[in-house]
Tab-separated table of C-alpha atoms and ligand atoms in Angstrom:
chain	number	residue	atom	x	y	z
A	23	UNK	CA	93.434	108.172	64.333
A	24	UNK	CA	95.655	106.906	67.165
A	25	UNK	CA	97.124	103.588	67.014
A	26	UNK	CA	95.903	100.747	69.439
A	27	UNK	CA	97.973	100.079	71.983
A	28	UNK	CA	98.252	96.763	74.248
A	29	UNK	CA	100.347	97.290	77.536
A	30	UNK	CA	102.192	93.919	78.754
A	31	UNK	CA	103.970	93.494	82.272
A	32	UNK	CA	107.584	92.016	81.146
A	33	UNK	CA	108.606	91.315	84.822
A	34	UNK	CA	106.184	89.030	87.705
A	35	UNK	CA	103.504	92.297	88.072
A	36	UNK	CA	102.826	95.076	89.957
A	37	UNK	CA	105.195	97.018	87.435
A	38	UNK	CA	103.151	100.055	87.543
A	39	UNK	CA	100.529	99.206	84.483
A	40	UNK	CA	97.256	100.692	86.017
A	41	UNK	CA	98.924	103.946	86.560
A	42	UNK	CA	99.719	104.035	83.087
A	43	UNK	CA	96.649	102.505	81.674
A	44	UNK	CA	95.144	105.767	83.425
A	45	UNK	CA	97.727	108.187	81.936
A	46	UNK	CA	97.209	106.891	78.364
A	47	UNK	CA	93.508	106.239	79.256
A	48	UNK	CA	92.426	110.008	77.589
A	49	UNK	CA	94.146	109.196	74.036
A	50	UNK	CA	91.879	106.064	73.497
A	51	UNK	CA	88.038	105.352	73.122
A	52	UNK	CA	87.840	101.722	74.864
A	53	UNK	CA	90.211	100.108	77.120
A	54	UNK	CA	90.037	96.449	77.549
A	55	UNK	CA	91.446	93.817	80.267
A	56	UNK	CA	92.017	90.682	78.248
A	57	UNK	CA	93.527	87.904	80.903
A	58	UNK	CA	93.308	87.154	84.543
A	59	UNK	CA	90.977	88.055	87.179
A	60	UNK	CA	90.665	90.020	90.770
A	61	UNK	CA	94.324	88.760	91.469
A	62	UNK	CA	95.509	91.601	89.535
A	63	UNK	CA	95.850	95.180	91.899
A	64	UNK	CA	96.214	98.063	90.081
A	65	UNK	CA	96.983	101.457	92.288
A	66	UNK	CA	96.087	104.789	90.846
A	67	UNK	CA	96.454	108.173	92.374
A	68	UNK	CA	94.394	111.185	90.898
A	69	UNK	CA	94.793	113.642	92.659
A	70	UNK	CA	94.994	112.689	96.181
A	71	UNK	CA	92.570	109.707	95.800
A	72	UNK	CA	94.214	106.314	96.007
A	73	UNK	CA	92.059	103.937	94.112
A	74	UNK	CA	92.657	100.046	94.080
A	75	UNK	CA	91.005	98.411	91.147
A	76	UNK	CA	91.201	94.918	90.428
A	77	UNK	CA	88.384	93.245	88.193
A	78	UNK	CA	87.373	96.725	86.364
A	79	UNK	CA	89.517	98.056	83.670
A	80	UNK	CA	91.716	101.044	84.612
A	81	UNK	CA	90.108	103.396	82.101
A	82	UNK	CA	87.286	103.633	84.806
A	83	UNK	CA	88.419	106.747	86.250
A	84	UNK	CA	88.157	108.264	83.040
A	85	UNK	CA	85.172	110.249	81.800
A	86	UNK	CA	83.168	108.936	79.173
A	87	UNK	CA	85.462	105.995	78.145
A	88	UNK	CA	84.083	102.088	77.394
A	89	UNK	CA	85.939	99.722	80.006
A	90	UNK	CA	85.744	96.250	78.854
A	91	UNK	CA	85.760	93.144	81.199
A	92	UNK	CA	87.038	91.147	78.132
A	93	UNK	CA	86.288	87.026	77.649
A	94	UNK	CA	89.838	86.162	78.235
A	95	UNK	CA	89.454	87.024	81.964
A	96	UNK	CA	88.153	85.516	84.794
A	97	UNK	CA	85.272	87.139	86.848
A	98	UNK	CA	84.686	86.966	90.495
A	99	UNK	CA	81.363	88.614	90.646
A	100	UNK	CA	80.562	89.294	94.689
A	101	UNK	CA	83.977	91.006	94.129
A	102	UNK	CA	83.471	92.681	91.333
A	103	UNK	CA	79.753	94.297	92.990
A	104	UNK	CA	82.240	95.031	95.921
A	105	UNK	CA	84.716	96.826	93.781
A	106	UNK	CA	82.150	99.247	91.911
A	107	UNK	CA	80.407	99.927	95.542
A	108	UNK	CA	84.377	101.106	96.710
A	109	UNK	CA	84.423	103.422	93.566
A	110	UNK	CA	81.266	104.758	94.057
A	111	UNK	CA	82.140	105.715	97.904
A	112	UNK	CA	84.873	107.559	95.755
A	113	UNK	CA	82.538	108.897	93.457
A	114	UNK	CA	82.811	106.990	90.305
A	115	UNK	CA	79.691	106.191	88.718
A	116	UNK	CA	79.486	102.639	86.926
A	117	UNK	CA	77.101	101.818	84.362
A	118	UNK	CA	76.628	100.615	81.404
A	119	UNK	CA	77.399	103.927	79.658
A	120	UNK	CA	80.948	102.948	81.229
A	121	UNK	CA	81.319	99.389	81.311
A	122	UNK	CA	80.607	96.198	79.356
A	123	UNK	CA	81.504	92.675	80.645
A	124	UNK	CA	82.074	90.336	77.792
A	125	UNK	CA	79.279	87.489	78.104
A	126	UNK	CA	81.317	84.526	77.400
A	127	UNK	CA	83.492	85.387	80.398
A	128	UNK	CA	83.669	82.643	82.682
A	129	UNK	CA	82.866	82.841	86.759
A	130	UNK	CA	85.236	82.358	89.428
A	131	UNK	CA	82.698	80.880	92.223
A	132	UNK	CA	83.244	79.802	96.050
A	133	UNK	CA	84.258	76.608	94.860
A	134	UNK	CA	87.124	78.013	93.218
A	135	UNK	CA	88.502	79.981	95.961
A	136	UNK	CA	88.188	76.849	98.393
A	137	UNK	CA	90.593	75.144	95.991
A	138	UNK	CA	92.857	77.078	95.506
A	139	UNK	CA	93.127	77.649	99.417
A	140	UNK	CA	92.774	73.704	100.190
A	141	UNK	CA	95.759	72.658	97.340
A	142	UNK	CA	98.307	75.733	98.687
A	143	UNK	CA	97.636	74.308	101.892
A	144	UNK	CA	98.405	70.699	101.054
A	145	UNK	CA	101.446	71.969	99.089
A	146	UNK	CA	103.494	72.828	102.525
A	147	UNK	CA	106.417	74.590	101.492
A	148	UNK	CA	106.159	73.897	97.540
A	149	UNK	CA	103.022	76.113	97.460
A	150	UNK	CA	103.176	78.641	94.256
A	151	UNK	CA	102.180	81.547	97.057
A	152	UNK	CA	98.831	82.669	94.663
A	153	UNK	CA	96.445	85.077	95.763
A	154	UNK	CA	93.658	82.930	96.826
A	155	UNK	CA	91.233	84.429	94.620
A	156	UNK	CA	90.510	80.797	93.160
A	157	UNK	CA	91.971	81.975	89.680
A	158	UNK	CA	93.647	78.843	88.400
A	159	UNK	CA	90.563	76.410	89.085
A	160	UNK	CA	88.693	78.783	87.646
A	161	UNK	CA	90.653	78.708	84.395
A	162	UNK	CA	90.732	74.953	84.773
A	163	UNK	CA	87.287	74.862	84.742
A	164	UNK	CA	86.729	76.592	81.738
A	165	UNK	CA	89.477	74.098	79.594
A	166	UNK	CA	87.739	71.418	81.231
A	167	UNK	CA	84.528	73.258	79.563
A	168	UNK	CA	82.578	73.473	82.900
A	169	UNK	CA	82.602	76.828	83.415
A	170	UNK	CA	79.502	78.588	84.597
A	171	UNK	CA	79.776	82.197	82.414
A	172	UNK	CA	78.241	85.645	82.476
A	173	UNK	CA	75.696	84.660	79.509
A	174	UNK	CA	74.425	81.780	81.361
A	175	UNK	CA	73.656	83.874	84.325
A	176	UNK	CA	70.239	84.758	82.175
A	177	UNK	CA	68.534	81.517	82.257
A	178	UNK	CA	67.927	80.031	85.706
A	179	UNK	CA	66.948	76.632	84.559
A	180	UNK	CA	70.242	75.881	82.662
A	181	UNK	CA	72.121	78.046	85.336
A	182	UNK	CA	71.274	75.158	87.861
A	183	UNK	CA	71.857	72.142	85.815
A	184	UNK	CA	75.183	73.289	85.192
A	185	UNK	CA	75.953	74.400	88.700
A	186	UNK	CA	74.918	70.571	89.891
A	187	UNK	CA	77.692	69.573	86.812
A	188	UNK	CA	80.272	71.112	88.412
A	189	UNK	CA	79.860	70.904	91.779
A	190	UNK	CA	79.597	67.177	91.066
A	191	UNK	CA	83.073	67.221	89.654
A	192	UNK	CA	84.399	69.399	92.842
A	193	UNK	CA	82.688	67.568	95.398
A	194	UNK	CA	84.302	64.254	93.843
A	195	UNK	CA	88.027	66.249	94.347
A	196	UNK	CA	87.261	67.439	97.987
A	197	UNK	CA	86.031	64.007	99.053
A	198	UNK	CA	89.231	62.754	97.945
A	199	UNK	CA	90.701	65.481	100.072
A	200	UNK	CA	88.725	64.312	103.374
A	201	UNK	CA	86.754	67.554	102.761
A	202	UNK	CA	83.002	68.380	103.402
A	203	UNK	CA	81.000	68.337	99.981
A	204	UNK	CA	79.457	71.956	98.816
A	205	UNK	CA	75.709	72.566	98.300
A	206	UNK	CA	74.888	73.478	95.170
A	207	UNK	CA	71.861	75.023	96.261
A	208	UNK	CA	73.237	77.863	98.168
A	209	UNK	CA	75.722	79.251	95.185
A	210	UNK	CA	72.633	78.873	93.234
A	211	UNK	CA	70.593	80.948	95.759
A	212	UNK	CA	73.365	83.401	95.616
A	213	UNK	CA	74.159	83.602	92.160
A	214	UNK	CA	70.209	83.905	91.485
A	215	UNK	CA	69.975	86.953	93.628
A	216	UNK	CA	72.984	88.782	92.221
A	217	UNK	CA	72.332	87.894	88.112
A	218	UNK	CA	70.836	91.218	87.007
A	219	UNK	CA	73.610	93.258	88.665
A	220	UNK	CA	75.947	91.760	86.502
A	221	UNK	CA	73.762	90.604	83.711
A	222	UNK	CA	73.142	94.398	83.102
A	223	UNK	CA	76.455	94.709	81.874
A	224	UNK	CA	76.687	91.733	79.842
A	225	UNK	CA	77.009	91.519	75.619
A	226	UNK	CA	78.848	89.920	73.194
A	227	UNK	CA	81.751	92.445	74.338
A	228	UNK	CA	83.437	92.191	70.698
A	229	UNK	CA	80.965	93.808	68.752
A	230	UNK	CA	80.695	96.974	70.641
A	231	UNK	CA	84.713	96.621	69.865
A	232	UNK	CA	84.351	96.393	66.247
A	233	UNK	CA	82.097	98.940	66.408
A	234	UNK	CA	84.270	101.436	67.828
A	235	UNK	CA	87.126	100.223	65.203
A	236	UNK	CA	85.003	100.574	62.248
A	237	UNK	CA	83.876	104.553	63.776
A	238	UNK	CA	87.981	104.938	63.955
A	239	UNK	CA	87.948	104.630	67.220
A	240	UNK	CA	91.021	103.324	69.014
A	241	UNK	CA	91.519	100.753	72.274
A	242	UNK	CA	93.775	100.493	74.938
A	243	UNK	CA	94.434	96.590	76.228
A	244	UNK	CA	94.996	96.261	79.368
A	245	UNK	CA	97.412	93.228	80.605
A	246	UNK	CA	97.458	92.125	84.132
A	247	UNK	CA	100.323	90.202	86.208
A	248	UNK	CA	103.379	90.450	83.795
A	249	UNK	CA	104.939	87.936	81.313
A	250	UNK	CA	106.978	86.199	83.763
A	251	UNK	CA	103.995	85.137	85.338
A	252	UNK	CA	102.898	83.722	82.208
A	253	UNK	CA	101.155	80.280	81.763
A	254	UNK	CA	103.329	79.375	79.228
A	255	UNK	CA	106.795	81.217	78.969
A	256	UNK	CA	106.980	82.468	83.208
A	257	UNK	CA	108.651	80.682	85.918
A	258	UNK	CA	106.646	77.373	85.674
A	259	UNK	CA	105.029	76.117	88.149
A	260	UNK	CA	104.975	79.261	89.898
A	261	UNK	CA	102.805	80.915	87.581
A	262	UNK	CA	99.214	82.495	86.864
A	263	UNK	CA	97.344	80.690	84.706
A	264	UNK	CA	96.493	82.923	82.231
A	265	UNK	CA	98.487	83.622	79.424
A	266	UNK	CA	99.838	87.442	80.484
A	267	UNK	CA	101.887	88.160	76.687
A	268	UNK	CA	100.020	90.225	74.500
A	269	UNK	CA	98.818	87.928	71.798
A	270	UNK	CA	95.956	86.859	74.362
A	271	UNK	CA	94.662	90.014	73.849
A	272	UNK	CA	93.492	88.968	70.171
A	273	UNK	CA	91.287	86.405	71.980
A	274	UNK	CA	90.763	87.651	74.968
A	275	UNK	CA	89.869	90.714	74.044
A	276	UNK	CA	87.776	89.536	70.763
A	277	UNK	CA	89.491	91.800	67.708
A	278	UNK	CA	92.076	89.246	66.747
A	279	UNK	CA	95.847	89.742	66.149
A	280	UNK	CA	96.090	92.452	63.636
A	281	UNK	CA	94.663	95.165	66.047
A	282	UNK	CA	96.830	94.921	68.681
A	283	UNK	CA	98.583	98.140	67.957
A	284	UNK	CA	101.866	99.335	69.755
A	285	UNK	CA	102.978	96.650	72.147
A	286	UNK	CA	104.555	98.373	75.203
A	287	UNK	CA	105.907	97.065	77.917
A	288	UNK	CA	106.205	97.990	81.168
A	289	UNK	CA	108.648	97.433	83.699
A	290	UNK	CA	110.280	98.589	87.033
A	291	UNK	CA	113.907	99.933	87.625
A	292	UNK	CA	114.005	96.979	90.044
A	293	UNK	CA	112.462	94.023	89.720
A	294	UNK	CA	109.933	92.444	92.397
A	295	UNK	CA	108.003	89.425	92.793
A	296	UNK	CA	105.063	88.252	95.028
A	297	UNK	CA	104.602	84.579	96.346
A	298	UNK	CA	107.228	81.556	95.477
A	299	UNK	CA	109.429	81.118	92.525
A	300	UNK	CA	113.250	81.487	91.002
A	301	UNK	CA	114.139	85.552	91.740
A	302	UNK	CA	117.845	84.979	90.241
A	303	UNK	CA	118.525	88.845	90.962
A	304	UNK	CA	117.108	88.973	94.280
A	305	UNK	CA	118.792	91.014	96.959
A	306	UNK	CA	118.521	89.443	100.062
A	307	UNK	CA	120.749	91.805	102.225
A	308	UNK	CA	119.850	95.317	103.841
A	309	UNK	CA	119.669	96.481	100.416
A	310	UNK	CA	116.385	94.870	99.309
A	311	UNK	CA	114.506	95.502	102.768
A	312	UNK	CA	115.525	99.475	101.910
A	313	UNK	CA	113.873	99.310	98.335
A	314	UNK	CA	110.762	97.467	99.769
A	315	UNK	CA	110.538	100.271	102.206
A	316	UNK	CA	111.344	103.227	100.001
A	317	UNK	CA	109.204	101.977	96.701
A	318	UNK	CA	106.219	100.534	99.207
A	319	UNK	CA	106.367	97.047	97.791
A	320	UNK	CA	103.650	95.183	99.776
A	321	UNK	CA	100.851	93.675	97.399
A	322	UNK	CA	97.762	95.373	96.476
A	323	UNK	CA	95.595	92.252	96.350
A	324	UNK	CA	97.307	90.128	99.365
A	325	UNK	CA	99.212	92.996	101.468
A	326	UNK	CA	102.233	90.274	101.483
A	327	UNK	CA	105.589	91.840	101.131
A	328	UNK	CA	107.089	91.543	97.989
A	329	UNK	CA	110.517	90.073	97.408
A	330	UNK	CA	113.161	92.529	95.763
A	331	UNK	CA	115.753	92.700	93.410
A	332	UNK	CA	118.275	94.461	90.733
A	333	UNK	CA	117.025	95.401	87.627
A	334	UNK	CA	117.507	91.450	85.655
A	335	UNK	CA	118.235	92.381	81.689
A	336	UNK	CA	118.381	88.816	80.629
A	337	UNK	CA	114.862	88.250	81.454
A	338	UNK	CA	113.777	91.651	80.222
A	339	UNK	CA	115.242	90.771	76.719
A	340	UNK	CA	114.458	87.596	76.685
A	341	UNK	CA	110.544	88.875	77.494
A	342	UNK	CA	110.723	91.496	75.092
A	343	UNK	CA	111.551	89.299	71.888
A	344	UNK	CA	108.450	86.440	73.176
A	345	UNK	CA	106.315	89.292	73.714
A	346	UNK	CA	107.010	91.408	70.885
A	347	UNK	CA	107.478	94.569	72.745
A	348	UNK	CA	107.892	97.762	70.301
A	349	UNK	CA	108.846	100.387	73.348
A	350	UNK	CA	109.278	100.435	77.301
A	351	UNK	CA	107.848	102.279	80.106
A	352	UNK	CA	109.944	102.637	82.877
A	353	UNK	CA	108.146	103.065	86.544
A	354	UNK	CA	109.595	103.918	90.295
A	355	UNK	CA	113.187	105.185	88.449
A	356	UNK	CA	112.844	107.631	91.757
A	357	UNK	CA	113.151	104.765	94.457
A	358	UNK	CA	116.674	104.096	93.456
A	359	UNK	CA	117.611	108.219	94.034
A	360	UNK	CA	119.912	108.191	96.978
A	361	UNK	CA	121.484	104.540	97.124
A	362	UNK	CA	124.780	103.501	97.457
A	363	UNK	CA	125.000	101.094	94.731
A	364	UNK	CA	123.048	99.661	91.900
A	365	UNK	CA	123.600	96.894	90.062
A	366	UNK	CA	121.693	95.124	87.229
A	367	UNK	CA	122.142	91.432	86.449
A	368	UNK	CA	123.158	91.336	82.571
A	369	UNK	CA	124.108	87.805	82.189
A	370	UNK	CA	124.112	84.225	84.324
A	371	UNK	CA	126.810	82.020	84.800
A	372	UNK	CA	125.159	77.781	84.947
A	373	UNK	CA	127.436	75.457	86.349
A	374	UNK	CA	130.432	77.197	85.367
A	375	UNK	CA	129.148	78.697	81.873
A	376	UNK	CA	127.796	81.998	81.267
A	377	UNK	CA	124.609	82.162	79.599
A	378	UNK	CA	122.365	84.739	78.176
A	379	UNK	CA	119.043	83.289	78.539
A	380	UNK	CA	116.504	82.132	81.147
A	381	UNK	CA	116.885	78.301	80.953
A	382	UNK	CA	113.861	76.295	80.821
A	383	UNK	CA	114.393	73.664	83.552
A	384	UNK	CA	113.206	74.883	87.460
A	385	UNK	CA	115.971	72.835	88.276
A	386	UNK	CA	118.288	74.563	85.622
A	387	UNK	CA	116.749	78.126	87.085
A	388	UNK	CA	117.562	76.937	91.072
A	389	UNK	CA	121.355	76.484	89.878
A	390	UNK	CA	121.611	79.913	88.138
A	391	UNK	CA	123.897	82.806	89.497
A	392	UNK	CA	123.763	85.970	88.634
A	393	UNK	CA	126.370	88.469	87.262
A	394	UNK	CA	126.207	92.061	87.791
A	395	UNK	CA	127.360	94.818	86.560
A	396	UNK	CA	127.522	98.392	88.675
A	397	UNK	CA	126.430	101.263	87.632
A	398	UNK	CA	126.681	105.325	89.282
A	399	UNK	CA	124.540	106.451	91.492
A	400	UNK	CA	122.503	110.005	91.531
A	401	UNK	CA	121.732	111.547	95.122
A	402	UNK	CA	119.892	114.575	93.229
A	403	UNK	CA	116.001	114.444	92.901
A	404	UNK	CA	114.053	113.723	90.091
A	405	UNK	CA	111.713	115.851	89.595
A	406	UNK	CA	109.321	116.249	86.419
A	407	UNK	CA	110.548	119.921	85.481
A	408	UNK	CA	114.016	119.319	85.732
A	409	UNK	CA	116.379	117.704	83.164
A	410	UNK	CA	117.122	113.982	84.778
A	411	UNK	CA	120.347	113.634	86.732
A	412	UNK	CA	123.188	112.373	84.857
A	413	UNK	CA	123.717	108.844	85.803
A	414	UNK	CA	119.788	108.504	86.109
A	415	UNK	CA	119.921	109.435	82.200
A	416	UNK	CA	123.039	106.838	82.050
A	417	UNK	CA	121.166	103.943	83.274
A	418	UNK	CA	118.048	104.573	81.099
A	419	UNK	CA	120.335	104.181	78.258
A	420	UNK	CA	121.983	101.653	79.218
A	421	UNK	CA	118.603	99.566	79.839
A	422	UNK	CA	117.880	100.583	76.901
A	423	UNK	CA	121.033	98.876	75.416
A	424	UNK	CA	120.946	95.867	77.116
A	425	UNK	CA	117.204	95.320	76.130
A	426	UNK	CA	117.669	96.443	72.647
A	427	UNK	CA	114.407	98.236	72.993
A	428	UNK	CA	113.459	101.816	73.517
A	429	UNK	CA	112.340	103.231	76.916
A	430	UNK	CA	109.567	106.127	75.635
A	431	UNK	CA	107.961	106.277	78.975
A	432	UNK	CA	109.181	107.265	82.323
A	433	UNK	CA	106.973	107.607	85.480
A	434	UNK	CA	108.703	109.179	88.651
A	435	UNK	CA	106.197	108.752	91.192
A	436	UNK	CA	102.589	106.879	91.532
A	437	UNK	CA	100.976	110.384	90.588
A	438	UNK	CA	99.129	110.191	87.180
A	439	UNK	CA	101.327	113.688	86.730
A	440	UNK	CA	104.311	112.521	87.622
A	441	UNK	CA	104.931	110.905	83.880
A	442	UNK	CA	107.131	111.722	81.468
A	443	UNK	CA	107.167	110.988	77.859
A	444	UNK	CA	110.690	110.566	75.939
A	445	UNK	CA	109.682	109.712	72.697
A	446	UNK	CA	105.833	109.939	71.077
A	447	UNK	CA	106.233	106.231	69.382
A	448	UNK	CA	103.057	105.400	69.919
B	2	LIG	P1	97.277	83.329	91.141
B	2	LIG	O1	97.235	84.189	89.913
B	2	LIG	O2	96.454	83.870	92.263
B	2	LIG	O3	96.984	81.893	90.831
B	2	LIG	O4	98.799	83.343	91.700
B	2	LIG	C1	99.878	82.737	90.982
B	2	LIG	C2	101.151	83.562	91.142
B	2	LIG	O5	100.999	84.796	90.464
B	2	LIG	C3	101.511	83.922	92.594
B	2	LIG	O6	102.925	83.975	92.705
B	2	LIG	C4	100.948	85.322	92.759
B	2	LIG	O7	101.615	86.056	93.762
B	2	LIG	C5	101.231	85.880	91.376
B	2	LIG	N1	100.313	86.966	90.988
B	2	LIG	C6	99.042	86.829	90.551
B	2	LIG	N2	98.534	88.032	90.237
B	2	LIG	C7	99.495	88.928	90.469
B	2	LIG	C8	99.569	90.342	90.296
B	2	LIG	O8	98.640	91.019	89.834
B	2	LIG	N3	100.755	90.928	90.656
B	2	LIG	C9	101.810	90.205	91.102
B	2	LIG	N4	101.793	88.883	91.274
B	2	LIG	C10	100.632	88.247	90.946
């Protein structure tokens, strides 16, 4: 019986997880997003077909697999209804042979995407940069236990009730704001006419998951953004607001701790970030427009460019011992074939002291420089039947070294094919 397996972003997203979710996809009988919503983007290309996914677990493109829209997330649902009409237009069926969305999952609704929008807009130049998908009211909404969820989609009475509820509470906010107040009526109206679209893929998503334990079956968990973007150990403010680390799979995904499997993380040979926040490795010369250009790094969900940068092992450790990480997979190793230098950051130096950590403090994290170390360069290809170049192999190890964890997967470009596996730990 394979192991479970949870994959966890250990940098600020977009670190390549949906490819891999769809490489691994074939070895496992469910896979499972646990946390976060339609700000995620995950890119997969099978042969020749790009597909974005977002909301829908990247198992989809997988024959006869259960995707899981897990509890723990967030659910947009005109998006989501737009998302399975794009993979149909590609030819991937969705029903719910396929897919399950966990009932207790709660809604992200208009009124969620206004505020986000309004308070990024009011925030000038401190905004956090989010996607506008109205993800962290959404998520305030359900710890303020207001949250309109899949399950209550089935009962229109109760369904409007609690709509009034929170409207009430957001109308109070935008009135405050010198806003217009929002009918309640119309996301009723809307939300009425959509229900059995969704509701047809709604159950307690956890049984069907214990089911497919107790058949020794095996799941995939899916993570979305990465673990510097996390709630409660990322860059704070500039955050999601979900917790990204793998232990929110236990709850998110409804199995609890001990069947979380393999944790691997996943990370880039650079590092990236979308939206506002400290980027202590960031290259800001020539250097960091080339890698945005060579390793496409515009984002899937916003199309804003993404901000670039060396390869940052402090953070990587430091992520790997919160998040428990057993193994790495390395991504986009072949954007960096052909430059002139490369450098990772391996340490900081804090008003005149070197430290090894990511301090707390935002205005301990402003003050941070970093300190680099070089490394060769490889002009030769990499290509999946050849050995790797030399200093290619070099820097995996050293990664490796400075992270004190294994690398045991390597993709080279963002073809499902184009993967390599250095060591079956998992
Ligand atoms: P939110 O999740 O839309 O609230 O955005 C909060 C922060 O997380 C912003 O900096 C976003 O750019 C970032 N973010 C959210 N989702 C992703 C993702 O899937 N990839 C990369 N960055 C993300």
């Amino acid at each position: 019986m394979t192991q479970n397996l949870t994959l966890t972003g250990i940098q600020w997203g977009d670190e390549g997880k949906g490819k891999i979710v769809d490489f691994l996809a074939a070895r496992f009988d469910a896979i499972v997003r646990f946390q976060g919503g339609n700000n995620a983007g995950h890119t997969i290309v099978v042969g020749g077909t790009t597909f974005k996914l977002s909301s829908i677990p990247s198992g989809i493109l997988t024959p006869k697999k259960l995707n899981v829209i897990g509890g723990g997330t967030v659910l947009d649902p005109w998006a989501f209804l737009q998302e399975m009409s794009h993979l149909a237009q590609l030819g991937i069926d969705i029903s719910p042979q396929n897919l399950v969305i966990a009932d207790n999952t709660p809604l992200i609704l208009p009124v969620h995407k206004a505020l986000d929008a309004l308070r990024e807009k009011a925030a000038g130049d401190s905004k956090i940069g989010t996607t506008l998908r109205g993800i962290g009211p959404a998520y305030e909404d359900k710890v303020g236990r207001r949250s309109i969820r899949v399950a209550d989609l089935t009962d229109s009475t109760t369904l409007r009730s609690m709509i009034d509820h929170l409207y009430q509470h957001h109308n109070i906010w935008r009135r405050g704001m010198g806003e217009d107040e929002l009918d309640p009526q119309q996301v009723f109206q809307d939300l009425i006419k959509i229900a059995p679209e969704i509701v047809r893929f709604a159950q307690p998503a956890w049984r069907r998951l214990d089911e497919i334990q107790s058949n020794g079956g095996s799941i995939l968990f899916e993570g979305a953004q990465g673990a510097l973007l996390d709630i409660e150990y990322g860059s704070y403010p500039f955050v999601t607001s979900s917790s990204t680390l793998p232990g929110a799979a236990a709850s998110g995904g409804g199995l609890g701790p001990g069947r979380l499997g393999h944790i691997l993380g996943i990370c880039k040979a650079y590092c990236t970030r979308v939206g506002a926040g400290p980027f202590p490795s960031e290259i800001s010369d020539e250097m960091g427009a080339f890698l945005a250009a060579k390793g496409h790094e515009r984002g899937t969900v916003t199309g804003r460019p993404r901000r670039c940068g060396w390869f940052d092992a402090v953070l990587a450790r430091q992520v790997c011992k919160i998040a428990g990480v057993n193994s790495l997979a390395l991504t986009k190793l072949d954007v960096l074939q052909g430059i002139d230098e490369l450098k990772v950051c391996t340490a900081y130096e804090l008003d005149g002291q070197t430290i090894d950590y990511f301090p707390t403090s935002p205005q301990e994290q402003a003050r941070l420089k970093p300190i680099f170390e070089s490394l060769p360069t490889w002009r030769e290809p990499i290509e999946m039947a050849q050995e790797l170049p030399t200093h290619a192999r070099q820097y995996i190890a050293r990664i490796e070294e400075w992270v004190g964890i294994p690398i045991s997967l390597l993709s080279i470009s963002p073809k499902r094919e184009d993967t390599l596996i250095l060591t079956q730990d998992f």
